[in-house]
PDB file of C-alpha atoms in Angstrom:
ATOM      1  CA  UNK A   1      25.077  -2.986  14.706  1.00 41.00           C
ATOM      2  CA  UNK A   2      27.116  -4.632  11.968  1.00 44.00           C
ATOM      3  CA  UNK A   3      25.383  -5.407   8.706  1.00 53.00           C
ATOM      4  CA  UNK A   4      27.666  -8.368   8.070  1.00 54.00           C
ATOM      5  CA  UNK A   5      25.633 -11.315   6.855  1.00 71.00           C
ATOM      6  CA  UNK A   6      22.297  -9.453   6.847  1.00 91.00           C
ATOM      7  CA  UNK A   7      20.281 -10.228   3.729  1.00 95.00           C
ATOM      8  CA  UNK A   8      17.878  -7.941   1.890  1.00 97.00           C
ATOM      9  CA  UNK A   9      15.330  -8.952  -0.734  1.00 97.00           C
ATOM     10  CA  UNK A  10      14.400  -6.107  -3.072  1.00 97.00           C
ATOM     11  CA  UNK A  11      11.161  -6.351  -5.082  1.00 97.00           C
ATOM     12  CA  UNK A  12      10.810  -3.762  -7.863  1.00 96.00           C
ATOM     13  CA  UNK A  13      10.014  -4.058 -11.561  1.00 94.00           C
ATOM     14  CA  UNK A  14      12.298  -1.124 -12.449  1.00 94.00           C
ATOM     15  CA  UNK A  15      15.609  -2.676 -13.500  1.00 95.00           C
ATOM     16  CA  UNK A  16      17.499   0.602 -13.071  1.00 95.00           C
ATOM     17  CA  UNK A  17      16.334   0.934  -9.441  1.00 94.00           C
ATOM     18  CA  UNK A  18      17.193  -2.702  -8.746  1.00 95.00           C
ATOM     19  CA  UNK A  19      20.715  -2.349 -10.109  1.00 96.00           C
ATOM     20  CA  UNK A  20      21.296   0.964  -8.296  1.00 96.00           C
ATOM     21  CA  UNK A  21      20.138  -0.359  -4.922  1.00 96.00           C
ATOM     22  CA  UNK A  22      21.900  -3.696  -5.300  1.00 96.00           C
ATOM     23  CA  UNK A  23      25.196  -1.846  -5.808  1.00 96.00           C
ATOM     24  CA  UNK A  24      24.574   0.759  -3.091  1.00 96.00           C
ATOM     25  CA  UNK A  25      23.368  -1.657  -0.393  1.00 96.00           C
ATOM     26  CA  UNK A  26      26.021  -4.247  -1.218  1.00 96.00           C
ATOM     27  CA  UNK A  27      28.700  -1.600  -0.670  1.00 94.00           C
ATOM     28  CA  UNK A  28      27.060  -0.911   2.719  1.00 94.00           C
ATOM     29  CA  UNK A  29      27.716  -4.522   3.696  1.00 94.00           C
ATOM     30  CA  UNK A  30      24.424  -6.257   2.925  1.00 96.00           C
ATOM     31  CA  UNK A  31      23.760  -9.392   0.919  1.00 95.00           C
ATOM     32  CA  UNK A  32      21.219  -8.230  -1.652  1.00 96.00           C
ATOM     33  CA  UNK A  33      18.904 -10.260  -3.860  1.00 96.00           C
ATOM     34  CA  UNK A  34      16.394  -8.641  -6.193  1.00 97.00           C
ATOM     35  CA  UNK A  35      13.345  -9.790  -8.111  1.00 97.00           C
ATOM     36  CA  UNK A  36      11.002  -8.002 -10.515  1.00 96.00           C
ATOM     37  CA  UNK A  37       7.572  -9.357  -9.579  1.00 96.00           C
ATOM     38  CA  UNK A  38       5.395 -11.121  -7.041  1.00 96.00           C
ATOM     39  CA  UNK A  39       6.054 -14.584  -8.415  1.00 96.00           C
ATOM     40  CA  UNK A  40       9.793 -14.068  -8.032  1.00 96.00           C
ATOM     41  CA  UNK A  41       9.285 -12.722  -4.522  1.00 96.00           C
ATOM     42  CA  UNK A  42       7.263 -15.725  -3.336  1.00 95.00           C
ATOM     43  CA  UNK A  43       9.794 -18.108  -4.859  1.00 95.00           C
ATOM     44  CA  UNK A  44      12.768 -16.268  -3.333  1.00 95.00           C
ATOM     45  CA  UNK A  45      11.196 -16.153   0.155  1.00 93.00           C
ATOM     46  CA  UNK A  46      10.370 -19.839  -0.114  1.00 90.00           C
ATOM     47  CA  UNK A  47      13.979 -20.660  -0.920  1.00 91.00           C
ATOM     48  CA  UNK A  48      15.551 -18.449   1.757  1.00 90.00           C
ATOM     49  CA  UNK A  49      13.775 -15.871   3.909  1.00 85.00           C
ATOM     50  CA  UNK A  50      15.497 -12.487   3.984  1.00 93.00           C
ATOM     51  CA  UNK A  51      16.386 -10.452   7.078  1.00 93.00           C
ATOM     52  CA  UNK A  52      14.533  -7.476   5.545  1.00 95.00           C
ATOM     53  CA  UNK A  53      12.313  -6.879   2.507  1.00 97.00           C
ATOM     54  CA  UNK A  54      12.059  -3.744   0.360  1.00 97.00           C
ATOM     55  CA  UNK A  55       8.732  -4.067  -1.448  1.00 96.00           C
ATOM     56  CA  UNK A  56       7.364  -1.836  -4.201  1.00 95.00           C
ATOM     57  CA  UNK A  57       3.592  -1.354  -4.195  1.00 93.00           C
ATOM     58  CA  UNK A  58       3.239  -1.348  -7.985  1.00 92.00           C
ATOM     59  CA  UNK A  59       4.315  -4.638  -9.568  1.00 94.00           C
ATOM     60  CA  UNK A  60       3.343  -6.141 -12.935  1.00 93.00           C
ATOM     61  CA  UNK A  61       1.628  -9.316 -11.684  1.00 93.00           C
ATOM     62  CA  UNK A  62       0.584  -8.685  -8.078  1.00 92.00           C
ATOM     63  CA  UNK A  63       0.564  -5.575  -5.925  1.00 91.00           C
ATOM     64  CA  UNK A  64       2.804  -5.170  -2.900  1.00 93.00           C
ATOM     65  CA  UNK A  65      -0.183  -5.104  -0.550  1.00 93.00           C
ATOM     66  CA  UNK A  66      -1.164  -8.697  -1.264  1.00 94.00           C
ATOM     67  CA  UNK A  67       2.464  -9.769  -0.917  1.00 95.00           C
ATOM     68  CA  UNK A  68       2.734  -7.999   2.450  1.00 93.00           C
ATOM     69  CA  UNK A  69      -0.467  -9.741   3.580  1.00 91.00           C
ATOM     70  CA  UNK A  70       0.977 -13.086   2.433  1.00 93.00           C
ATOM     71  CA  UNK A  71       4.169 -12.588   4.466  1.00 92.00           C
ATOM     72  CA  UNK A  72       2.299 -11.589   7.623  1.00 87.00           C
ATOM     73  CA  UNK A  73       0.011 -14.642   7.379  1.00 85.00           C
ATOM     74  CA  UNK A  74       2.953 -17.078   7.566  1.00 83.00           C
ATOM     75  CA  UNK A  75       4.394 -17.811  11.022  1.00 75.00           C
ATOM     76  CA  UNK A  76       7.865 -18.480   9.599  1.00 80.00           C
ATOM     77  CA  UNK A  77       7.983 -15.118   7.802  1.00 83.00           C
ATOM     78  CA  UNK A  78       5.703 -12.943   9.951  1.00 81.00           C
ATOM     79  CA  UNK A  79       8.464 -11.059  11.780  1.00 83.00           C
ATOM     80  CA  UNK A  80      10.525 -10.133   8.697  1.00 90.00           C
ATOM     81  CA  UNK A  81      10.686  -6.303   8.527  1.00 91.00           C
ATOM     82  CA  UNK A  82       9.113  -4.784   5.393  1.00 93.00           C
ATOM     83  CA  UNK A  83       9.776  -1.334   3.950  1.00 94.00           C
ATOM     84  CA  UNK A  84       7.221  -0.450   1.273  1.00 93.00           C
ATOM     85  CA  UNK A  85       8.025   1.854  -1.633  1.00 92.00           C
ATOM     86  CA  UNK A  86       5.015   3.970  -2.531  1.00 87.00           C
ATOM     87  CA  UNK A  87       4.044   6.825  -4.815  1.00 77.00           C
ATOM     88  CA  UNK A  88       5.119   9.820  -2.745  1.00 64.00           C
ATOM     89  CA  UNK A  89       1.847  11.698  -3.300  1.00 68.00           C
ATOM     90  CA  UNK A  90      -0.470   8.816  -2.416  1.00 70.00           C
ATOM     91  CA  UNK A  91      -1.090   8.712   1.335  1.00 74.00           C
ATOM     92  CA  UNK A  92      -3.701   5.982   0.870  1.00 76.00           C
ATOM     93  CA  UNK A  93      -0.969   3.546  -0.227  1.00 77.00           C
ATOM     94  CA  UNK A  94       0.967   4.261   2.951  1.00 75.00           C
ATOM     95  CA  UNK A  95      -2.052   3.793   5.207  1.00 77.00           C
ATOM     96  CA  UNK A  96      -3.010   0.495   3.554  1.00 80.00           C
ATOM     97  CA  UNK A  97       0.567  -0.775   3.790  1.00 81.00           C
ATOM     98  CA  UNK A  98       0.764   0.014   7.504  1.00 79.00           C
ATOM     99  CA  UNK A  99      -2.610  -1.606   8.147  1.00 80.00           C
ATOM    100  CA  UNK A 100      -1.334  -4.783   6.496  1.00 82.00           C
ATOM    101  CA  UNK A 101       1.770  -4.848   8.663  1.00 82.00           C
ATOM    102  CA  UNK A 102       4.497  -2.965   6.778  1.00 87.00           C
ATOM    103  CA  UNK A 103       7.127  -1.642   9.196  1.00 87.00           C
ATOM    104  CA  UNK A 104       7.931   1.544   7.318  1.00 88.00           C
ATOM    105  CA  UNK A 105       7.400   3.230   3.979  1.00 88.00           C
ATOM    106  CA  UNK A 106       9.329   5.494   1.653  1.00 89.00           C
ATOM    107  CA  UNK A 107       7.879   7.596  -1.157  1.00 89.00           C
ATOM    108  CA  UNK A 108       9.326   7.551  -4.656  1.00 89.00           C
ATOM    109  CA  UNK A 109      11.545   9.181  -5.713  1.00 89.00           C
ATOM    110  CA  UNK A 110      13.778   8.620  -2.703  1.00 91.00           C
ATOM    111  CA  UNK A 111      17.411   8.939  -1.744  1.00 93.00           C
ATOM    112  CA  UNK A 112      19.342   5.642  -1.390  1.00 94.00           C
ATOM    113  CA  UNK A 113      20.966   7.240   1.653  1.00 94.00           C
ATOM    114  CA  UNK A 114      17.557   7.750   3.292  1.00 93.00           C
ATOM    115  CA  UNK A 115      16.584   4.154   2.483  1.00 95.00           C
ATOM    116  CA  UNK A 116      19.826   2.903   4.058  1.00 95.00           C
ATOM    117  CA  UNK A 117      19.078   4.909   7.221  1.00 92.00           C
ATOM    118  CA  UNK A 118      15.596   3.363   7.429  1.00 91.00           C
ATOM    119  CA  UNK A 119      17.050  -0.135   6.917  1.00 93.00           C
ATOM    120  CA  UNK A 120      19.630   0.305   9.680  1.00 90.00           C
ATOM    121  CA  UNK A 121      17.003   1.676  12.078  1.00 85.00           C
ATOM    122  CA  UNK A 122      14.663  -1.263  11.490  1.00 86.00           C
ATOM    123  CA  UNK A 123      17.406  -3.859  11.858  1.00 86.00           C
ATOM    124  CA  UNK A 124      18.520  -2.238  15.129  1.00 81.00           C
ATOM    125  CA  UNK A 125      14.959  -2.516  16.395  1.00 75.00           C
ATOM    126  CA  UNK A 126      14.732  -6.171  15.326  1.00 69.00           C
ATOM    127  CA  UNK A 127      18.074  -6.902  16.976  1.00 63.00           C
ATOM    128  CA  UNK A 128      16.919  -5.433  20.272  1.00 47.00           C
ATOM    129  CA  UNK A 129      13.689  -7.411  20.045  1.00 46.00           C
ATOM    130  CA  UNK A 130      15.614 -10.654  19.685  1.00 49.00           C
ATOM    131  CA  UNK A 131      17.530 -10.238  22.925  1.00 47.00           C
ATOM    132  CA  UNK A 132      16.578 -13.118  25.206  1.00 44.00           C
ATOM    133  CA  UNK A 133      13.854 -12.142  27.636  1.00 46.00           C
ATOM    134  CA  UNK A 134      14.404 -12.691  31.368  1.00 54.00           C
ATOM    135  CA  UNK A 135      10.667 -13.289  31.834  1.00 62.00           C
ATOM    136  CA  UNK A 136       9.278 -15.820  29.392  1.00 84.00           C
ATOM    137  CA  UNK A 137       5.575 -14.885  29.481  1.00 89.00           C
ATOM    138  CA  UNK A 138       3.743 -11.642  30.251  1.00 92.00           C
ATOM    139  CA  UNK A 139       0.059 -11.836  31.187  1.00 94.00           C
ATOM    140  CA  UNK A 140      -2.279  -8.857  30.763  1.00 96.00           C
ATOM    141  CA  UNK A 141      -6.056  -8.633  30.628  1.00 94.00           C
ATOM    142  CA  UNK A 142      -7.203 -11.802  28.776  1.00 94.00           C
ATOM    143  CA  UNK A 143      -3.893 -12.244  26.924  1.00 96.00           C
ATOM    144  CA  UNK A 144      -0.560 -14.025  27.327  1.00 95.00           C
ATOM    145  CA  UNK A 145       2.527 -12.970  25.340  1.00 93.00           C
ATOM    146  CA  UNK A 146       5.372 -15.468  25.002  1.00 89.00           C
ATOM    147  CA  UNK A 147       8.484 -13.275  24.989  1.00 84.00           C
ATOM    148  CA  UNK A 148      10.690 -16.010  23.534  1.00 79.00           C
ATOM    149  CA  UNK A 149       8.579 -17.170  20.583  1.00 79.00           C
ATOM    150  CA  UNK A 150       6.725 -13.828  20.161  1.00 82.00           C
ATOM    151  CA  UNK A 151       3.410 -15.757  20.199  1.00 86.00           C
ATOM    152  CA  UNK A 152       0.283 -14.074  21.561  1.00 93.00           C
ATOM    153  CA  UNK A 153      -2.523 -16.150  23.060  1.00 95.00           C
ATOM    154  CA  UNK A 154      -6.024 -15.263  24.235  1.00 95.00           C
ATOM    155  CA  UNK A 155      -7.560 -17.108  27.173  1.00 94.00           C
ATOM    156  CA  UNK A 156     -10.094 -18.664  24.767  1.00 94.00           C
ATOM    157  CA  UNK A 157      -7.190 -20.444  23.032  1.00 91.00           C
ATOM    158  CA  UNK A 158      -6.826 -18.242  19.938  1.00 92.00           C
ATOM    159  CA  UNK A 159      -3.274 -17.558  18.801  1.00 91.00           C
ATOM    160  CA  UNK A 160      -2.573 -14.238  17.089  1.00 90.00           C
ATOM    161  CA  UNK A 161       0.340 -13.977  14.655  1.00 83.00           C
ATOM    162  CA  UNK A 162       2.362 -10.834  15.352  1.00 85.00           C
ATOM    163  CA  UNK A 163       4.640  -9.067  12.910  1.00 82.00           C
ATOM    164  CA  UNK A 164       7.929  -7.725  14.201  1.00 80.00           C
ATOM    165  CA  UNK A 165       6.402  -4.245  14.412  1.00 82.00           C
ATOM    166  CA  UNK A 166       3.349  -5.575  16.292  1.00 87.00           C
ATOM    167  CA  UNK A 167       5.568  -7.339  18.819  1.00 88.00           C
ATOM    168  CA  UNK A 168       7.862  -4.340  19.331  1.00 87.00           C
ATOM    169  CA  UNK A 169       4.899  -2.044  19.984  1.00 91.00           C
ATOM    170  CA  UNK A 170       3.142  -4.465  22.327  1.00 94.00           C
ATOM    171  CA  UNK A 171       6.372  -5.101  24.247  1.00 92.00           C
ATOM    172  CA  UNK A 172       6.853  -1.346  24.644  1.00 93.00           C
ATOM    173  CA  UNK A 173       3.386  -0.974  26.178  1.00 96.00           C
ATOM    174  CA  UNK A 174       3.904  -4.005  28.422  1.00 95.00           C
ATOM    175  CA  UNK A 175       7.225  -2.586  29.626  1.00 92.00           C
ATOM    176  CA  UNK A 176       5.460   0.683  30.546  1.00 94.00           C
ATOM    177  CA  UNK A 177       1.928  -0.161  31.750  1.00 95.00           C
ATOM    178  CA  UNK A 178      -0.244   2.715  32.993  1.00 95.00           C
ATOM    179  CA  UNK A 179       2.237   5.203  31.476  1.00 95.00           C
ATOM    180  CA  UNK A 180       1.529   7.704  28.704  1.00 96.00           C
ATOM    181  CA  UNK A 181       3.840   7.122  25.726  1.00 95.00           C
ATOM    182  CA  UNK A 182       4.073   9.943  23.197  1.00 92.00           C
ATOM    183  CA  UNK A 183       4.340   9.343  19.458  1.00 89.00           C
ATOM    184  CA  UNK A 184       8.066  10.079  19.207  1.00 87.00           C
ATOM    185  CA  UNK A 185       8.840   7.642  22.033  1.00 89.00           C
ATOM    186  CA  UNK A 186       6.790   4.958  20.276  1.00 89.00           C
ATOM    187  CA  UNK A 187       8.344   5.671  16.869  1.00 85.00           C
ATOM    188  CA  UNK A 188      11.895   5.593  18.240  1.00 80.00           C
ATOM    189  CA  UNK A 189      11.311   2.319  20.080  1.00 77.00           C
ATOM    190  CA  UNK A 190       9.498   0.508  17.277  1.00 76.00           C
ATOM    191  CA  UNK A 191      10.802   2.163  14.088  1.00 72.00           C
ATOM    192  CA  UNK A 192      14.180   3.470  15.174  1.00 67.00           C
ATOM    193  CA  UNK A 193      13.342   7.048  14.207  1.00 69.00           C
ATOM    194  CA  UNK A 194      11.170   9.976  15.219  1.00 67.00           C
ATOM    195  CA  UNK A 195       7.817  10.477  13.538  1.00 68.00           C
ATOM    196  CA  UNK A 196       7.672  13.174  10.848  1.00 68.00           C
ATOM    197  CA  UNK A 197       5.129  16.027  10.942  1.00 63.00           C
ATOM    198  CA  UNK A 198       1.678  14.854   9.809  1.00 60.00           C
ATOM    199  CA  UNK A 199       2.944  11.274   9.600  1.00 71.00           C
ATOM    200  CA  UNK A 200       0.398   8.661  10.701  1.00 79.00           C
ATOM    201  CA  UNK A 201       2.685   5.666  11.099  1.00 82.00           C
ATOM    202  CA  UNK A 202       2.358   5.478  14.907  1.00 87.00           C
ATOM    203  CA  UNK A 203      -1.420   5.922  14.907  1.00 88.00           C
ATOM    204  CA  UNK A 204      -1.801   3.235  12.255  1.00 86.00           C
ATOM    205  CA  UNK A 205       0.460   0.873  14.207  1.00 88.00           C
ATOM    206  CA  UNK A 206      -1.600   1.385  17.373  1.00 92.00           C
ATOM    207  CA  UNK A 207      -4.823   0.851  15.417  1.00 91.00           C
ATOM    208  CA  UNK A 208      -3.427  -2.390  14.002  1.00 89.00           C
ATOM    209  CA  UNK A 209      -2.380  -3.610  17.468  1.00 93.00           C
ATOM    210  CA  UNK A 210      -5.822  -2.791  18.841  1.00 95.00           C
ATOM    211  CA  UNK A 211      -7.304  -5.032  16.155  1.00 92.00           C
ATOM    212  CA  UNK A 212      -4.987  -7.844  17.235  1.00 92.00           C
ATOM    213  CA  UNK A 213      -6.118  -7.361  20.846  1.00 96.00           C
ATOM    214  CA  UNK A 214      -9.857  -7.156  19.983  1.00 94.00           C
ATOM    215  CA  UNK A 215      -9.745  -3.621  21.360  1.00 94.00           C
ATOM    216  CA  UNK A 216     -11.683  -1.933  18.580  1.00 89.00           C
ATOM    217  CA  UNK A 217     -14.691  -0.487  20.388  1.00 84.00           C
ATOM    218  CA  UNK A 218     -15.711   3.150  20.137  1.00 85.00           C
ATOM    219  CA  UNK A 219     -13.696   3.825  23.315  1.00 85.00           C
ATOM    220  CA  UNK A 220     -10.783   1.324  23.392  1.00 90.00           C
ATOM    221  CA  UNK A 221     -10.326   0.019  26.929  1.00 92.00           C
ATOM    222  CA  UNK A 222      -6.898  -1.621  26.683  1.00 95.00           C
ATOM    223  CA  UNK A 223      -4.846   0.892  24.682  1.00 96.00           C
ATOM    224  CA  UNK A 224      -6.321   4.285  25.426  1.00 96.00           C
ATOM    225  CA  UNK A 225      -5.760   7.493  23.522  1.00 94.00           C
ATOM    226  CA  UNK A 226      -4.681  10.393  25.740  1.00 94.00           C
ATOM    227  CA  UNK A 227      -5.610  13.413  23.664  1.00 91.00           C
ATOM    228  CA  UNK A 228      -2.643  15.607  22.828  1.00 90.00           C
ATOM    229  CA  UNK A 229      -0.224  13.346  24.723  1.00 93.00           C
ATOM    230  CA  UNK A 230      -0.091   9.841  23.238  1.00 94.00           C
ATOM    231  CA  UNK A 231      -1.255   6.376  24.252  1.00 96.00           C
ATOM    232  CA  UNK A 232      -1.529   4.386  27.491  1.00 96.00           C
ATOM    233  CA  UNK A 233      -1.863   0.667  28.222  1.00 97.00           C
ATOM    234  CA  UNK A 234      -4.639   0.450  30.836  1.00 96.00           C
ATOM    235  CA  UNK A 235      -3.894  -3.049  32.127  1.00 94.00           C
ATOM    236  CA  UNK A 236      -1.954  -4.762  34.863  1.00 94.00           C
ATOM    237  CA  UNK A 237       1.003  -6.777  33.553  1.00 94.00           C
ATOM    238  CA  UNK A 238       2.040  -9.939  35.392  1.00 92.00           C
ATOM    239  CA  UNK A 239       5.192 -11.975  34.651  1.00 88.00           C
ATOM    240  CA  UNK A 240       4.949 -15.764  34.414  1.00 77.00           C
ATOM    241  CA  UNK A 241       7.551 -18.492  34.038  1.00 62.00           C
ATOM    242  CA  UNK A 242       5.559 -20.461  31.477  1.00 51.00           C
ATOM    243  CA  UNK A 243       2.543 -20.083  29.203  1.00 43.00           C
TER     244      UNK A 243
END
């Protein structure tokens, strides 16, 4: 997929990192803006939402977690992919970021080449997700997913805001109901890469989706864990022409 016209907003208080990544990613064909703090990030996203955000956890005025939460709470911004930059030794930062809806994470120090690979993978996934759906609405259990607007509705009328990662994962399950999906299959479809050894990104994404679907009991009934194999959507999926 061509990067032409794709915009990236980089949020990091380290001027050297900002300048390095602006140069590197611009040469790769992206339009890059950078800011040093949370205030600048909110202002920049208000002026023009980016196609992808690179967000450092540690900022001088506001941490990256609260900024990620802010993005995911806004319908206009909710599907923007977010890569969080974390302290490489701190797994807790990564887990919190994924719980809040980050699409991927990268530990510092990192290679700009690795970051570029992650960016391309996420944008490929977003591009596939934006292909026009043949079926407009998928019904399952007590839920209805609008495939065009990416809006999720419960039968009681509640609307759940989905991030791009949430939608990609739910769509994958709905495309393969009653089938066991292993972690690498899920990671490739939703992140554009295989999961690394000991990496919890898929498990955290499933846990987050279960929360969205009110499927958080001791033994989840909708998205079931198949020990040693992966996950399975235990629901019938029915296509509809309208919500």
